[in-house]
Short mmCIF file of C-alpha atoms in Angstrom, two decimals:
data_model
loop_
_atom_site.label_atom_id
_atom_site.label_comp_id
_atom_site.label_asym_id
_atom_site.label_seq_id
_atom_site.Cartn_x
_atom_site.Cartn_y
_atom_site.Cartn_z
CA MET V 1 0.00 0.00 0.00
CA ARG V 2 1.14 3.52 -0.65
CA ARG V 3 0.60 6.81 1.11
CA SER V 4 -0.59 9.88 -0.75
CA THR V 5 1.11 13.24 -0.97
CA LYS V 6 -1.45 15.71 0.33
CA ARG V 7 -2.37 18.83 -1.60
CA PRO V 8 -5.29 21.14 -0.83
CA CYS V 9 -8.45 20.50 -2.82
CA SER V 10 -9.84 23.53 -4.55
CA SER V 11 -12.05 25.82 -2.46
CA LEU V 12 -14.84 25.50 -5.01
CA THR V 13 -14.75 21.70 -4.81
CA ARG V 14 -14.90 21.76 -1.03
CA LEU V 15 -17.83 24.14 -0.99
CA VAL V 16 -19.81 22.20 -3.57
CA LEU V 17 -19.23 18.83 -1.94
CA LEU V 18 -19.86 19.92 1.64
CA GLY V 19 -22.53 22.51 1.09
CA LEU V 20 -25.70 20.39 0.87
CA GLY V 21 -24.83 17.52 3.16
CA LEU V 22 -23.89 15.19 0.30
CA THR V 23 -27.33 13.62 0.10
CA MET V 24 -27.55 13.28 -3.68
CA PRO V 25 -25.39 13.18 -6.80
CA LEU V 26 -24.29 16.68 -7.76
CA VAL V 27 -25.18 18.47 -10.98
CA GLY V 28 -23.21 17.80 -14.15
CA GLY V 29 -21.82 14.39 -13.23
CA THR V 30 -18.68 15.86 -11.68
CA ALA V 31 -19.24 14.28 -8.29
CA SER V 32 -20.76 11.14 -6.82
CA ALA V 33 -22.26 10.79 -3.36
CA TRP V 34 -23.77 7.95 -1.39
CA ALA V 35 -26.22 8.91 1.33
CA GLY V 36 -26.83 5.31 2.43
CA GLN V 37 -24.28 2.54 2.81
CA LEU V 38 -22.42 0.27 0.46
CA THR V 39 -21.69 -3.25 1.64
CA VAL V 40 -18.01 -3.87 0.88
CA VAL V 41 -17.09 -7.43 -0.12
CA GLU V 42 -13.36 -8.08 -0.47
CA LEU V 43 -12.21 -11.32 -2.06
CA PHE V 44 -8.65 -12.46 -1.39
CA THR V 45 -7.77 -14.84 -4.18
CA SER V 46 -4.91 -16.29 -6.20
CA GLN V 47 -4.60 -17.67 -9.71
CA GLY V 48 -2.38 -20.36 -8.16
CA CYS V 49 -5.22 -21.65 -5.95
CA SER V 50 -7.42 -24.40 -7.41
CA SER V 51 -10.22 -23.60 -4.91
CA CYS V 52 -10.53 -19.95 -5.93
CA PRO V 53 -12.41 -19.95 -9.29
CA PRO V 54 -15.88 -20.50 -7.73
CA ALA V 55 -15.33 -17.55 -5.37
CA ASN V 56 -14.12 -15.42 -8.30
CA ALA V 57 -17.36 -16.28 -10.13
CA ASN V 58 -19.46 -15.44 -7.07
CA LEU V 59 -17.74 -12.08 -6.69
CA ALA V 60 -18.59 -11.30 -10.32
CA THR V 61 -22.23 -12.18 -9.62
CA ILE V 62 -22.57 -10.03 -6.50
CA SER V 63 -20.75 -7.13 -8.18
CA ARG V 64 -23.97 -6.58 -10.13
CA ARG V 65 -26.03 -6.30 -6.95
CA SER V 66 -27.21 -2.82 -5.99
CA GLY V 67 -25.54 -1.45 -2.87
CA VAL V 68 -22.55 -3.81 -3.05
CA LEU V 69 -18.94 -2.80 -3.68
CA ALA V 70 -17.12 -6.00 -4.69
CA LEU V 71 -13.32 -5.92 -4.83
CA SER V 72 -10.85 -8.64 -5.86
CA PHE V 73 -7.38 -8.62 -4.24
CA GLY V 74 -4.70 -10.95 -5.58
CA VAL V 75 -2.40 -12.34 -2.88
CA THR V 76 1.16 -13.54 -3.30
CA TYR V 77 1.70 -16.55 -1.03
CA TRP V 78 0.55 -19.17 -3.56
CA ASP V 79 2.92 -17.90 -6.27
CA ARG V 80 5.34 -20.59 -5.08
CA LEU V 81 3.06 -23.32 -6.46
CA GLY V 82 4.31 -22.66 -9.97
CA TRP V 83 2.21 -19.74 -11.24
CA LYS V 84 2.75 -16.09 -10.31
CA ASP V 85 -0.59 -14.32 -10.01
CA ILE V 86 -0.42 -11.38 -12.42
CA PHE V 87 -2.58 -9.15 -10.18
CA ALA V 88 -1.09 -10.05 -6.79
CA ARG V 89 0.85 -7.55 -4.68
CA PRO V 90 2.50 -7.84 -1.26
CA ASP V 91 0.41 -4.98 0.16
CA TYR V 92 -2.79 -6.87 -0.71
CA THR V 93 -1.41 -9.87 1.15
CA GLN V 94 -0.62 -7.59 4.09
CA ARG V 95 -4.17 -6.27 4.02
CA GLN V 96 -5.54 -9.80 4.30
CA VAL V 97 -3.13 -10.70 7.09
CA ALA V 98 -4.27 -7.64 9.06
CA TYR V 99 -7.84 -8.97 9.01
CA GLU V 100 -7.11 -12.41 10.40
CA LYS V 101 -6.62 -11.68 14.11
CA PRO V 102 -9.66 -9.34 14.44
CA LEU V 103 -11.77 -11.93 12.58
CA GLY V 104 -10.57 -14.80 14.78
CA GLN V 105 -8.67 -16.61 12.03
CA SER V 106 -5.37 -18.41 12.62
CA GLY V 107 -3.90 -17.09 9.38
CA PRO V 108 -4.67 -16.09 5.79
CA PHE V 109 -6.25 -18.51 3.34
CA THR V 110 -7.78 -18.48 -0.13
CA PRO V 111 -10.38 -17.98 -1.17
CA GLN V 112 -11.54 -15.65 1.58
CA MET V 113 -14.29 -13.05 1.43
CA VAL V 114 -14.39 -10.31 4.07
CA VAL V 115 -17.64 -8.36 4.34
CA ASN V 116 -17.45 -4.81 5.73
CA GLY V 117 -14.27 -5.82 7.58
CA ARG V 118 -16.51 -7.65 10.06
CA THR V 119 -17.33 -11.11 8.70
CA SER V 120 -15.17 -13.78 7.06
CA LEU V 121 -16.27 -16.63 4.82
CA VAL V 122 -14.80 -18.79 2.07
CA GLY V 123 -17.04 -17.38 -0.64
CA ASN V 124 -17.58 -20.50 -2.76
CA ASP V 125 -21.25 -20.89 -1.79
CA LEU V 126 -23.28 -18.13 -3.48
CA ALA V 127 -26.30 -18.60 -1.21
CA GLU V 128 -24.09 -18.14 1.86
CA VAL V 129 -22.47 -15.05 0.33
CA GLU V 130 -25.87 -13.52 -0.42
CA ALA V 131 -27.08 -14.25 3.11
CA VAL V 132 -24.02 -12.63 4.71
CA ILE V 133 -24.43 -9.54 2.50
CA THR V 134 -28.09 -9.22 3.47
CA ALA V 135 -27.26 -9.60 7.17
CA ALA V 136 -24.40 -7.10 6.92
CA ALA V 137 -26.63 -4.48 5.28
CA ALA V 138 -29.26 -4.93 7.99
CA ALA V 139 -26.68 -4.69 10.80
CA ARG V 140 -25.43 -1.20 9.94
CA PRO V 141 -25.80 0.92 13.11
CA ASP V 142 -26.40 4.15 11.15
CA ALA V 143 -25.73 5.77 7.78
CA GLY V 144 -22.18 6.68 8.74
CA PRO V 145 -20.31 9.75 7.54
CA SER V 146 -21.19 11.06 4.10
CA LEU V 147 -18.66 10.60 1.30
CA ALA V 148 -18.43 12.28 -2.08
CA LEU V 149 -16.03 11.95 -4.98
CA SER V 150 -15.27 14.61 -7.56
CA ALA V 151 -12.47 15.12 -10.05
CA GLY V 152 -9.36 15.24 -7.90
CA CYS V 153 -11.01 15.25 -4.48
CA VAL V 154 -12.90 13.22 -1.89
CA ALA V 155 -15.00 14.98 0.76
CA ILE V 156 -16.01 13.42 4.08
CA GLY V 157 -18.81 14.98 6.11
CA SER V 158 -18.70 15.56 9.85
CA HIS V 159 -20.03 12.67 11.93
CA ALA V 160 -19.44 10.89 15.22
CA SER V 161 -16.13 9.04 15.01
CA PRO V 162 -14.48 6.22 16.99
CA ALA V 163 -11.88 7.51 19.42
CA ALA V 164 -9.07 6.11 17.26
CA GLY V 165 -10.52 7.64 14.10
CA LEU V 166 -10.72 5.95 10.71
CA ASP V 167 -8.21 5.46 7.93
CA VAL V 168 -9.14 6.81 4.50
CA TRP V 169 -8.30 4.35 1.71
CA LEU V 170 -8.27 5.00 -2.01
CA VAL V 171 -8.90 1.92 -4.16
CA ARG V 172 -8.52 1.74 -7.94
CA TYR V 173 -10.19 -1.24 -9.59
CA ASP V 174 -11.01 -2.51 -13.07
CA PRO V 175 -14.79 -2.93 -13.51
CA SER V 176 -14.44 -5.10 -16.61
CA GLN V 177 -14.25 -8.88 -16.61
CA VAL V 178 -10.73 -9.99 -17.47
CA GLN V 179 -9.82 -13.46 -18.76
CA VAL V 180 -6.43 -14.75 -17.60
CA PRO V 181 -4.90 -17.88 -19.21
CA VAL V 182 -2.93 -19.82 -16.59
CA HIS V 183 -0.02 -21.87 -17.90
CA ALA V 184 1.36 -23.52 -14.76
CA GLY V 185 0.49 -24.47 -11.19
CA GLU V 186 -2.78 -25.85 -9.82
CA ASN V 187 -4.92 -24.13 -12.48
CA SER V 188 -2.65 -24.89 -15.43
CA GLY V 189 -4.53 -24.98 -18.72
CA ARG V 190 -7.51 -23.00 -17.43
CA THR V 191 -8.58 -19.50 -18.34
CA LEU V 192 -9.80 -17.74 -15.21
CA PRO V 193 -12.26 -14.82 -15.28
CA HIS V 194 -11.70 -11.94 -12.85
CA LYS V 195 -14.00 -9.01 -12.05
CA ASN V 196 -13.35 -5.76 -10.17
CA VAL V 197 -9.64 -6.49 -9.81
CA VAL V 198 -7.88 -4.01 -7.52
CA HIS V 199 -4.85 -2.36 -9.14
CA ASP V 200 -3.93 0.19 -6.46
CA LEU V 201 -4.47 0.73 -2.74
CA ILE V 202 -3.39 4.02 -1.17
CA ARG V 203 -3.87 5.29 2.37
CA LEU V 204 -4.91 8.92 1.86
CA GLY V 205 -4.99 9.98 5.48
CA HIS V 206 -6.91 9.74 8.76
CA TRP V 207 -10.36 11.08 9.70
CA LYS V 208 -11.50 11.87 13.26
CA GLY V 209 -15.03 13.17 12.84
CA GLU V 210 -14.64 16.65 11.38
CA ALA V 211 -15.48 17.53 7.77
CA LEU V 212 -12.43 16.78 5.67
CA SER V 213 -11.47 16.96 2.00
CA LEU V 214 -8.47 15.17 0.54
CA PRO V 215 -6.93 15.32 -2.93
CA ILE V 216 -6.82 12.18 -5.05
CA PRO V 217 -4.80 11.52 -8.20
CA ALA V 218 -6.51 11.07 -11.53
CA PRO V 219 -7.38 7.42 -12.24
CA PRO V 220 -5.61 5.49 -14.98
CA PRO V 221 -7.75 4.91 -18.10
CA GLY V 222 -10.50 2.36 -17.52
CA MET V 223 -10.12 2.29 -13.74
CA ARG V 224 -12.85 3.11 -11.24
CA THR V 225 -12.30 4.74 -7.86
CA ALA V 226 -13.57 3.71 -4.43
CA ILE V 227 -13.05 5.28 -1.02
CA LEU V 228 -13.17 3.24 2.19
CA LEU V 229 -13.35 4.63 5.73
CA GLN V 230 -12.00 1.90 7.95
CA ALA V 231 -10.85 1.33 11.52
CA PRO V 232 -7.06 0.87 11.64
CA GLN V 233 -5.28 -2.49 11.60
CA GLY V 234 -7.88 -4.57 9.83
CA GLY V 235 -10.92 -3.07 11.53
CA ALA V 236 -14.50 -2.61 10.38
CA ILE V 237 -15.40 -0.49 7.37
CA ALA V 238 -17.64 2.37 8.49
CA ALA V 239 -18.46 3.88 5.08
CA ALA V 240 -17.61 3.48 1.42
CA THR V 241 -18.38 5.06 -1.93
CA THR V 242 -17.45 4.47 -5.55
CA ASP V 243 -17.75 6.47 -8.75
#
């Protein structure tokens, strides 16, 4: 994961994004806002893992569900089985490892889905995945802080915050379905589909309850942007938005 270099957002952007409480998309398509809550489903997967394709397929299915932000993170520890996952990065592996102790797991495994940073499951049973998503959406204590994205900026509204505050994460992901031919390892000879593959993960800063705007770099062509507000060290996700 990388840290951002902070620059002030423009005054006009801050005023527009914070002025009306961020309860609706803003005029002209220059900003997106989410007044409710997205349920964030993170899949930790590897092209070197023969058990992962069903979870990959389930993530693609739930990515089409309203109110769900589905993200696919490639991890590195199965690269030793003979195939190096082309999307895997050490910081994605570190992100998964950070979840394991809070979630009561003895260590990382694939496939693993983590829902809102609160619930862990394998992810190969679509009915179970759907049930966990439904339960997670119903368990939200409140709407959380408002989030809005515009060109070059994310704005976070004022809201009650945990004492330790929340980390602000920028995620870049590919919304298309990508077919990856695998030529070695446990999945040798198969072509594996991937959806919503994460290509970058950057910690933008820290939020402690006051209205805050942070600059974000322009996305690479074809990439979408998501923002996660999350308790530190693998904690729960309090709010999320995507463009």
